[in-house]
Amino acid sequence: MSQLSTVNEQNAVSSEKETVETFQYIVVRLGQEQYGIDIRYIDNIVRMQSITRVPKVPHYLKGVINLRGEVIPVMSIRLKMGLEADEITRATRIIILKLEQQGNVGIIVDEVKEVVTLETTQIDKVAHDSKDGKVSFVTGVGKKGDELISILDLNSITLEENA
């Protein structure tokens, strides 16, 4: 009987280990901060290019680009998050996100740094306090060594209702 309980305990321990999920994030830089974007939502990463302005759109929408015949809206997540305006450098990139509700959307980032794999145990969820009416653009904070990576909530960033 004791052998059977030991086997069951070992199975319980191994099944706990199996439930730890891993997620891959592209780490981008906005100003001095690092943000992670879930790699499942990234369609493409392109160099900064000419953006055609569109009249009467929110200030954070920079315009549209033509990417292989597809017109894609491009937004400044710096402006959307209330940060200073984008500084375009040679490292600036447009990340094309593929989102179910909005279709493809481009976001401007200062730099694409690396791809990291984080386990769920390495990500602390951020508590949302919606009483003040402010939208949180971060769902959690990932820990990779000594570095902290804020995980972006792509829905709150790209939905226009939150502008």
Coordinates of N, CA, C and O in Angstrom, one line a residue:
M1 N 0.8 -1.2 0.0 CA 0.0 0.0 0.0 C 0.9 1.3 0.0 O 0.5 2.2 -0.7
S2 N 2.0 1.2 0.7 CA 2.9 2.4 0.8 C 3.5 2.6 -0.6 O 3.8 3.8 -0.9
Q3 N 3.8 1.6 -1.3 CA 4.4 1.8 -2.7 C 3.4 2.5 -3.6 O 3.7 3.3 -4.3
L4 N 2.1 2.1 -3.5 CA 1.1 2.7 -4.3 C 0.9 4.2 -4.0 O 0.9 5.1 -4.9
S5 N 0.9 4.6 -2.7 CA 0.8 6.0 -2.3 C 2.1 6.8 -2.8 O 2.0 7.9 -3.1
T6 N 3.2 6.1 -2.7 CA 4.5 6.8 -3.2 C 4.4 7.1 -4.7 O 4.7 8.2 -5.2
V7 N 3.9 6.1 -5.5 CA 3.7 6.3 -6.9 C 2.7 7.4 -7.2 O 2.9 8.3 -8.0
N8 N 1.6 7.5 -6.4 CA 0.6 8.5 -6.6 C 1.2 9.9 -6.3 O 0.9 10.9 -6.9
E9 N 2.0 10.0 -5.2 CA 2.6 11.2 -4.9 C 3.6 11.7 -5.9 O 3.6 12.9 -6.3
Q10 N 4.4 10.7 -6.5 CA 5.3 11.1 -7.6 C 4.5 11.6 -8.8 O 4.9 12.5 -9.5
N11 N 3.4 10.9 -9.1 CA 2.6 11.4 -10.3 C 2.0 12.8 -10.0 O 1.9 13.6 -10.9
A12 N 1.6 13.0 -8.8 CA 1.1 14.4 -8.5 C 2.1 15.4 -8.6 O 1.9 16.5 -9.2
V13 N 3.4 15.1 -8.2 CA 4.5 16.1 -8.3 C 4.8 16.3 -9.8 O 4.9 17.4 -10.2
S14 N 4.8 15.2 -10.6 CA 5.2 15.4 -12.0 C 4.1 16.1 -12.8 O 4.4 16.9 -13.7
S15 N 2.8 15.9 -12.4 CA 1.7 16.6 -13.1 C 1.8 18.1 -12.7 O 1.4 18.9 -13.5
E16 N 2.2 18.4 -11.5 CA 2.3 19.9 -11.2 C 3.4 20.5 -12.0 O 3.2 21.6 -12.5
K17 N 4.5 19.9 -12.3 CA 5.5 20.4 -13.1 C 5.1 20.6 -14.5 O 5.5 21.6 -15.2
E18 N 4.2 19.7 -15.0 CA 3.8 19.8 -16.4 C 2.8 21.0 -16.6 O 2.7 21.4 -17.7
T19 N 2.2 21.5 -15.6 CA 1.2 22.5 -15.7 C 1.9 23.9 -15.9 O 1.2 24.9 -16.1
V20 N 3.2 24.0 -15.6 CA 3.9 25.3 -15.8 C 4.0 25.5 -17.3 O 4.7 24.8 -18.0
E21 N 3.3 26.6 -17.8 CA 3.3 26.9 -19.2 C 4.4 27.9 -19.5 O 4.8 28.7 -18.6
T22 N 4.9 27.9 -20.7 CA 5.9 28.9 -21.1 C 5.3 29.7 -22.2 O 4.5 29.2 -23.0
F23 N 5.7 30.9 -22.3 CA 5.2 31.9 -23.3 C 6.4 32.6 -23.9 O 7.4 32.9 -23.1
Q24 N 6.4 32.8 -25.2 CA 7.5 33.6 -25.8 C 7.0 35.0 -26.0 O 5.9 35.3 -26.5
Y25 N 7.9 36.0 -25.7 CA 7.7 37.4 -25.9 C 8.8 38.0 -26.7 O 10.0 37.7 -26.5
I26 N 8.4 38.9 -27.5 CA 9.4 39.8 -28.2 C 9.6 41.0 -27.2 O 8.6 41.6 -26.8
V27 N 10.9 41.2 -26.8 CA 11.1 42.3 -25.9 C 11.5 43.6 -26.7 O 12.3 43.5 -27.6
V28 N 10.7 44.6 -26.5 CA 10.9 45.9 -27.2 C 11.2 47.0 -26.2 O 10.9 46.9 -25.0
R29 N 11.9 48.0 -26.7 CA 12.2 49.2 -25.8 C 11.3 50.4 -26.2 O 11.2 50.7 -27.4
L30 N 10.7 51.0 -25.2 CA 10.0 52.3 -25.4 C 10.7 53.2 -24.3 O 10.5 53.0 -23.1
G31 N 11.4 54.2 -24.8 CA 12.2 55.0 -23.8 C 13.2 54.2 -23.1 O 13.9 53.4 -23.7
Q32 N 13.2 54.3 -21.8 CA 14.1 53.5 -21.0 C 13.5 52.1 -20.5 O 14.2 51.4 -19.8
E33 N 12.2 51.9 -20.8 CA 11.5 50.7 -20.3 C 11.5 49.6 -21.3 O 11.5 49.8 -22.5
Q34 N 11.4 48.3 -20.8 CA 11.3 47.2 -21.7 C 9.9 46.6 -21.5 O 9.4 46.5 -20.5
Y35 N 9.4 46.2 -22.7 CA 8.0 45.7 -22.7 C 8.0 44.4 -23.5 O 8.8 44.2 -24.5
G36 N 7.2 43.4 -23.1 CA 7.1 42.2 -23.8 C 5.8 42.1 -24.6 O 4.7 42.5 -24.1
I37 N 5.9 41.6 -25.8 CA 4.7 41.4 -26.7 C 4.6 39.9 -27.0 O 5.6 39.4 -27.5
D38 N 3.5 39.3 -26.7 CA 3.3 37.9 -26.9 C 3.5 37.6 -28.4 O 2.9 38.2 -29.3
I39 N 4.4 36.7 -28.6 CA 4.9 36.4 -30.0 C 3.8 35.8 -30.9 O 3.8 36.0 -32.1
R40 N 2.7 35.3 -30.2 CA 1.6 34.7 -31.0 C 0.8 35.8 -31.8 O 0.1 35.4 -32.7
Y41 N 0.9 37.0 -31.3 CA 0.2 38.1 -32.0 C 1.0 38.9 -33.0 O 0.5 39.8 -33.6
I42 N 2.3 38.5 -33.2 CA 3.1 39.3 -34.1 C 3.1 38.6 -35.5 O 3.4 37.4 -35.6
D43 N 2.8 39.4 -36.5 CA 2.7 39.0 -37.8 C 4.1 39.3 -38.5 O 4.5 38.5 -39.3
N44 N 4.6 40.4 -38.2 CA 5.8 40.9 -39.0 C 6.5 42.0 -38.2 O 5.9 42.7 -37.4
I45 N 7.8 42.2 -38.4 CA 8.5 43.3 -37.9 C 9.2 44.0 -39.1 O 9.9 43.3 -39.8
V46 N 8.9 45.3 -39.3 CA 9.5 46.0 -40.5 C 10.2 47.2 -40.0 O 9.9 47.8 -39.0
R47 N 11.1 47.7 -40.8 CA 11.8 48.9 -40.6 C 10.9 50.1 -40.7 O 9.9 50.0 -41.4
M48 N 11.2 51.2 -40.0 CA 10.4 52.4 -40.1 C 10.3 52.8 -41.6 O 11.3 52.7 -42.3
Q49 N 9.2 53.2 -42.0 CA 9.0 53.7 -43.4 C 8.0 54.9 -43.4 O 7.5 55.3 -42.4
S50 N 7.8 55.4 -44.6 CA 7.0 56.5 -44.7 C 5.5 56.1 -44.4 O 5.0 55.1 -44.8
I51 N 4.9 57.0 -43.5 CA 3.6 56.7 -43.0 C 2.7 57.8 -43.6 O 2.9 59.0 -43.5
T52 N 1.6 57.4 -44.3 CA 0.7 58.3 -44.9 C -0.3 58.7 -43.8 O -1.0 57.9 -43.2
R53 N -0.4 60.0 -43.6 CA -1.3 60.6 -42.6 C -2.7 60.4 -43.0 O -3.1 60.4 -44.2
V54 N -3.6 60.3 -42.0 CA -5.0 60.2 -42.2 C -5.7 61.3 -41.4 O -5.4 61.4 -40.2
P55 N -6.6 62.1 -42.0 CA -7.2 63.2 -41.3 C -8.2 62.7 -40.3 O -8.8 61.6 -40.4
K56 N -8.4 63.5 -39.2 CA -9.5 63.3 -38.2 C -9.4 61.9 -37.5 O -10.4 61.2 -37.4
V57 N -8.2 61.5 -37.1 CA -8.1 60.3 -36.3 C -7.5 60.7 -35.0 O -6.9 61.8 -34.9
P58 N -7.6 59.8 -34.0 CA -6.9 60.2 -32.7 C -5.4 60.5 -32.8 O -4.8 60.0 -33.8
H59 N -4.9 61.3 -31.9 CA -3.5 61.8 -32.1 C -2.5 60.7 -32.1 O -1.4 60.8 -32.7
Y60 N -2.8 59.5 -31.5 CA -1.8 58.4 -31.4 C -1.8 57.6 -32.7 O -0.9 56.8 -32.9
L61 N -2.8 57.8 -33.6 CA -2.7 57.1 -34.9 C -1.9 57.9 -35.8 O -2.3 59.0 -36.2
K62 N -0.8 57.4 -36.2 CA 0.1 58.1 -37.1 C -0.3 58.1 -38.6 O 0.2 58.9 -39.3
G63 N -1.1 57.1 -39.0 CA -1.5 57.0 -40.4 C -1.5 55.6 -40.8 O -1.7 54.7 -40.0
V64 N -1.2 55.3 -42.1 CA -1.2 54.0 -42.6 C 0.0 53.7 -43.5 O 0.6 54.7 -44.0
I65 N 0.4 52.5 -43.6 CA 1.5 52.1 -44.5 C 0.9 51.0 -45.4 O -0.1 50.4 -45.2
N66 N 1.6 50.9 -46.5 CA 1.3 49.8 -47.5 C 2.3 48.7 -47.4 O 3.5 48.9 -47.7
L67 N 1.9 47.6 -46.9 CA 2.8 46.5 -46.7 C 2.3 45.3 -47.6 O 1.3 44.7 -47.4
R68 N 3.1 45.1 -48.7 CA 2.8 44.1 -49.7 C 1.3 44.2 -50.2 O 0.6 43.2 -50.2
G69 N 0.9 45.4 -50.4 CA -0.5 45.6 -51.0 C -1.6 45.7 -49.9 O -2.7 45.9 -50.3
E70 N -1.2 45.5 -48.7 CA -2.2 45.6 -47.6 C -2.0 47.0 -46.9 O -0.9 47.3 -46.5
V71 N -3.1 47.7 -46.7 CA -3.0 49.0 -46.0 C -3.2 48.7 -44.5 O -4.2 48.1 -44.1
I72 N -2.2 49.1 -43.7 CA -2.2 48.8 -42.3 C -2.1 50.1 -41.5 O -1.2 50.9 -41.7
P73 N -3.1 50.3 -40.5 CA -3.0 51.5 -39.7 C -1.8 51.3 -38.7 O -1.5 50.2 -38.3
V74 N -1.1 52.4 -38.5 CA 0.1 52.4 -37.6 C -0.2 53.4 -36.4 O -0.6 54.5 -36.6
M75 N 0.1 52.9 -35.2 CA -0.1 53.8 -34.0 C 1.2 53.9 -33.2 O 2.0 53.1 -33.3
S76 N 1.2 55.1 -32.6 CA 2.3 55.3 -31.6 C 1.9 54.8 -30.2 O 1.0 55.5 -29.6
I77 N 2.4 53.7 -29.8 CA 2.0 53.3 -28.4 C 2.6 54.2 -27.3 O 2.0 54.3 -26.3
R78 N 3.7 54.9 -27.7 CA 4.2 55.9 -26.7 C 3.1 57.0 -26.5 O 2.8 57.3 -25.3
L79 N 2.5 57.5 -27.5 CA 1.5 58.6 -27.4 C 0.2 58.0 -26.7 O -0.4 58.6 -25.9
K80 N -0.1 56.8 -27.1 CA -1.3 56.1 -26.5 C -1.2 55.9 -25.0 O -2.1 56.0 -24.2
M81 N 0.1 55.6 -24.6 CA 0.3 55.4 -23.2 C 0.7 56.7 -22.4 O 0.9 56.6 -21.2
G82 N 0.6 57.8 -23.1 CA 0.9 59.1 -22.4 C 2.3 59.4 -22.2 O 2.7 60.2 -21.4
L83 N 3.2 58.8 -23.0 CA 4.6 59.0 -22.9 C 5.0 60.1 -23.9 O 4.1 60.6 -24.7
E84 N 6.2 60.6 -24.0 CA 6.7 61.6 -24.9 C 6.6 61.0 -26.3 O 6.6 59.8 -26.5
A85 N 6.6 61.9 -27.3 CA 6.5 61.5 -28.7 C 7.7 60.6 -29.2 O 8.7 60.6 -28.6
D86 N 7.4 59.8 -30.2 CA 8.5 58.9 -30.7 C 9.7 59.7 -31.3 O 9.5 60.7 -31.9
E87 N 10.9 59.1 -31.0 CA 12.1 59.6 -31.6 C 12.5 58.6 -32.6 O 12.8 57.4 -32.3
I88 N 12.4 58.9 -33.9 CA 12.7 57.9 -35.0 C 14.2 57.8 -35.1 O 14.9 58.8 -35.4
T89 N 14.7 56.6 -34.9 CA 16.2 56.3 -35.1 C 16.3 55.1 -36.1 O 15.3 54.6 -36.6
R90 N 17.6 54.7 -36.3 CA 17.8 53.5 -37.2 C 17.3 52.3 -36.5 O 17.0 51.3 -37.2
A91 N 17.1 52.3 -35.2 CA 16.6 51.1 -34.5 C 15.1 51.0 -34.4 O 14.5 50.0 -34.1
T92 N 14.4 52.1 -34.8 CA 12.9 52.2 -34.7 C 12.3 51.1 -35.6 O 12.8 51.0 -36.8
R93 N 11.3 50.4 -35.1 CA 10.7 49.4 -36.0 C 9.1 49.5 -35.8 O 8.6 50.1 -34.9
I94 N 8.4 49.0 -36.8 CA 7.0 48.9 -36.8 C 6.7 47.4 -36.6 O 7.1 46.6 -37.5
I95 N 6.0 47.1 -35.5 CA 5.6 45.7 -35.3 C 4.2 45.5 -35.8 O 3.3 46.2 -35.4
I96 N 4.0 44.6 -36.7 CA 2.6 44.3 -37.3 C 2.0 43.3 -36.4 O 2.5 42.1 -36.3
L97 N 0.9 43.6 -35.7 CA 0.2 42.7 -34.9 C -1.0 42.2 -35.6 O -1.7 42.9 -36.4
K98 N -1.3 40.9 -35.5 CA -2.5 40.3 -36.1 C -3.4 40.0 -34.9 O -3.2 39.2 -34.1
L99 N -4.5 40.8 -34.9 CA -5.5 40.7 -33.8 C -6.8 40.3 -34.4 O -7.2 40.7 -35.4
E100 N -7.5 39.5 -33.6 CA -8.8 38.9 -34.1 C -9.8 40.0 -34.4 O -10.4 40.1 -35.5
Q101 N -10.0 41.0 -33.5 CA -11.1 41.9 -33.6 C -10.7 43.1 -34.6 O -11.5 43.5 -35.4
Q102 N -9.5 43.5 -34.5 CA -9.1 44.7 -35.3 C -8.4 44.4 -36.6 O -8.1 45.3 -37.4
G103 N -8.0 43.1 -36.8 CA -7.2 42.8 -38.0 C -5.8 43.2 -37.7 O -5.3 43.2 -36.6
N104 N -5.0 43.5 -38.8 CA -3.6 43.9 -38.6 C -3.5 45.4 -38.2 O -4.1 46.2 -38.8
V105 N -2.6 45.6 -37.2 CA -2.3 46.9 -36.7 C -0.8 47.0 -36.5 O -0.2 46.1 -36.0
G106 N -0.2 48.2 -37.0 CA 1.2 48.4 -36.7 C 1.4 49.3 -35.5 O 0.7 50.2 -35.3
I107 N 2.4 48.9 -34.7 CA 2.8 49.8 -33.6 C 4.3 50.1 -33.7 O 5.1 49.3 -34.1
I108 N 4.6 51.4 -33.3 CA 5.9 51.9 -33.4 C 6.6 51.6 -32.1 O 6.1 52.0 -31.1
V109 N 7.8 51.0 -32.2 CA 8.6 50.8 -31.0 C 10.0 51.4 -31.2 O 10.5 51.4 -32.4
D110 N 10.7 51.8 -30.2 CA 12.1 52.3 -30.3 C 13.1 51.3 -30.8 O 14.0 51.6 -31.6
E111 N 12.9 50.1 -30.3 CA 13.9 49.0 -30.7 C 13.3 47.7 -30.3 O 12.6 47.5 -29.4
V112 N 13.6 46.7 -31.2 CA 13.3 45.3 -30.9 C 14.6 44.7 -30.3 O 15.6 44.7 -31.0
K113 N 14.5 44.1 -29.1 CA 15.7 43.7 -28.5 C 16.0 42.2 -28.6 O 17.0 41.8 -29.1
E114 N 15.0 41.4 -28.2 CA 15.3 39.9 -28.2 C 13.9 39.2 -28.0 O 12.9 39.8 -27.8
V115 N 14.0 37.9 -28.2 CA 12.9 37.0 -27.9 C 13.2 36.3 -26.6 O 14.3 35.7 -26.4
V116 N 12.3 36.3 -25.6 CA 12.5 35.6 -24.3 C 11.4 34.6 -24.1 O 10.3 34.8 -24.6
T117 N 11.7 33.5 -23.4 CA 10.7 32.6 -23.0 C 10.6 32.7 -21.5 O 11.5 32.6 -20.8
L118 N 9.3 32.9 -21.1 CA 9.0 33.0 -19.7 C 8.0 32.0 -19.2 O 7.1 31.7 -20.0
E119 N 8.3 31.4 -18.1 CA 7.3 30.5 -17.5 C 6.2 31.3 -16.8 O 6.5 32.4 -16.3
T120 N 5.1 30.7 -16.6 CA 4.0 31.4 -15.8 C 4.5 31.8 -14.4 O 4.1 32.8 -13.9
T121 N 5.4 31.0 -13.9 CA 5.9 31.3 -12.5 C 6.8 32.5 -12.5 O 7.1 33.1 -11.4
Q122 N 7.3 33.0 -13.7 CA 8.2 34.1 -13.8 C 7.4 35.4 -14.1 O 8.0 36.5 -14.2
I123 N 6.1 35.3 -14.2 CA 5.3 36.5 -14.5 C 4.3 36.8 -13.3 O 3.6 35.9 -12.9
D124 N 4.4 38.0 -12.8 CA 3.5 38.4 -11.7 C 2.4 39.2 -12.4 O 2.7 40.2 -13.2
K125 N 1.2 38.9 -12.1 CA 0.0 39.6 -12.7 C -0.1 41.0 -12.0 O 0.3 41.1 -10.9
V126 N -0.6 41.9 -12.8 CA -0.8 43.3 -12.2 C -2.2 43.4 -11.9 O -3.1 43.1 -12.7
A127 N -2.5 43.9 -10.6 CA -3.8 44.1 -10.2 C -4.4 45.3 -10.9 O -3.7 46.4 -11.0
H128 N -5.6 45.2 -11.4 CA -6.2 46.4 -12.1 C -7.2 47.1 -11.2 O -8.0 46.5 -10.6
D129 N -6.9 48.4 -11.0 CA -7.8 49.2 -10.2 C -8.6 50.1 -11.2 O -8.1 51.2 -11.6
S130 N -9.8 49.7 -11.6 CA -10.5 50.4 -12.6 C -11.4 51.5 -12.0 O -12.2 52.1 -12.8
K131 N -11.3 51.7 -10.7 CA -12.2 52.8 -10.1 C -11.9 54.2 -10.7 O -12.8 55.0 -10.8
D132 N -10.6 54.4 -10.9 CA -10.3 55.8 -11.4 C -10.5 56.0 -12.9 O -10.3 57.0 -13.4
G133 N -11.0 54.9 -13.6 CA -11.3 55.0 -15.0 C -10.1 54.9 -15.9 O -10.3 55.0 -17.1
K134 N -8.9 54.8 -15.4 CA -7.7 54.7 -16.2 C -7.6 53.2 -16.7 O -7.9 52.3 -16.0
V135 N -7.1 53.1 -17.9 CA -6.9 51.8 -18.5 C -5.4 51.4 -18.3 O -4.5 52.2 -18.4
S136 N -5.2 50.1 -17.9 CA -3.9 49.6 -17.7 C -3.4 49.0 -19.0 O -4.2 48.2 -19.6
F137 N -2.3 49.3 -19.4 CA -1.8 48.8 -20.7 C -0.9 47.6 -20.4 O -0.3 47.0 -21.4
V138 N -0.7 47.2 -19.2 CA 0.2 46.1 -18.8 C -0.6 45.0 -18.0 O -1.4 45.3 -17.2
T139 N -0.4 43.8 -18.4 CA -1.1 42.7 -17.8 C -0.3 42.0 -16.7 O -0.8 41.4 -15.8
G140 N 1.0 42.2 -16.8 CA 1.9 41.5 -15.8 C 3.3 42.0 -16.0 O 3.6 42.8 -16.9
V141 N 4.2 41.6 -15.1 CA 5.6 41.9 -15.1 C 6.4 40.6 -15.1 O 6.2 39.8 -14.2
G142 N 7.2 40.4 -16.1 CA 8.0 39.2 -16.2 C 9.4 39.4 -15.6 O 9.9 40.5 -15.8
K143 N 10.0 38.4 -15.0 CA 11.3 38.5 -14.5 C 12.2 37.6 -15.2 O 12.0 36.4 -15.3
K144 N 13.3 38.2 -15.8 CA 14.3 37.4 -16.5 C 15.6 37.8 -16.0 O 16.1 38.9 -16.3
G145 N 16.1 37.0 -15.1 CA 17.4 37.4 -14.4 C 17.1 38.6 -13.5 O 16.2 38.7 -12.7
D146 N 17.9 39.7 -13.7 CA 17.8 40.9 -12.9 C 16.8 41.9 -13.6 O 16.5 42.9 -13.1
E147 N 16.4 41.6 -14.9 CA 15.6 42.5 -15.6 C 14.1 42.3 -15.4 O 13.7 41.1 -15.3
L148 N 13.4 43.4 -15.5 CA 11.9 43.3 -15.4 C 11.4 43.7 -16.8 O 11.8 44.6 -17.4
I149 N 10.4 42.9 -17.3 CA 9.8 43.1 -18.6 C 8.3 43.3 -18.4 O 7.6 42.3 -17.9
S150 N 7.7 44.5 -18.7 CA 6.3 44.7 -18.5 C 5.6 44.0 -19.7 O 5.9 44.3 -20.9
I151 N 4.6 43.2 -19.5 CA 3.9 42.5 -20.5 C 2.7 43.3 -21.0 O 1.9 43.7 -20.2
L152 N 2.8 43.7 -22.3 CA 1.7 44.6 -22.8 C 0.4 43.9 -23.0 O 0.3 42.7 -23.4
D153 N -0.7 44.6 -22.6 CA -2.0 44.1 -22.9 C -2.4 44.7 -24.3 O -2.8 45.9 -24.4
L154 N -2.3 43.9 -25.3 CA -2.5 44.4 -26.7 C -3.9 44.9 -26.9 O -4.2 45.8 -27.7
N155 N -4.9 44.2 -26.3 CA -6.3 44.7 -26.5 C -6.5 46.1 -26.0 O -7.1 46.9 -26.6
S156 N -6.0 46.4 -24.8 CA -6.3 47.7 -24.2 C -5.5 48.8 -25.0 O -5.9 49.9 -25.1
I157 N -4.4 48.4 -25.6 CA -3.6 49.3 -26.4 C -4.2 49.6 -27.7 O -4.3 50.8 -28.2
T158 N -4.8 48.6 -28.4 CA -5.2 48.8 -29.7 C -6.7 49.1 -29.9 O -7.2 49.6 -30.9
L159 N -7.5 48.9 -28.8 CA -8.9 49.3 -28.9 C -9.1 50.8 -28.8 O -8.5 51.4 -28.0
E160 N -9.9 51.3 -29.7 CA -10.1 52.8 -29.8 C -11.0 53.3 -28.6 O -10.9 54.5 -28.3
E161 N -11.8 52.5 -28.0 CA -12.7 53.0 -26.9 C -11.9 53.5 -25.8 O -12.3 54.3 -25.0
N162 N -10.6 53.0 -25.6 CA -9.8 53.4 -24.5 C -9.0 54.6 -24.8 O -8.1 55.0 -24.0
A163 N -9.2 55.3 -25.9 CA -8.3 56.4 -26.2 C -8.6 57.6 -25.3 O -9.7 57.8 -24.9

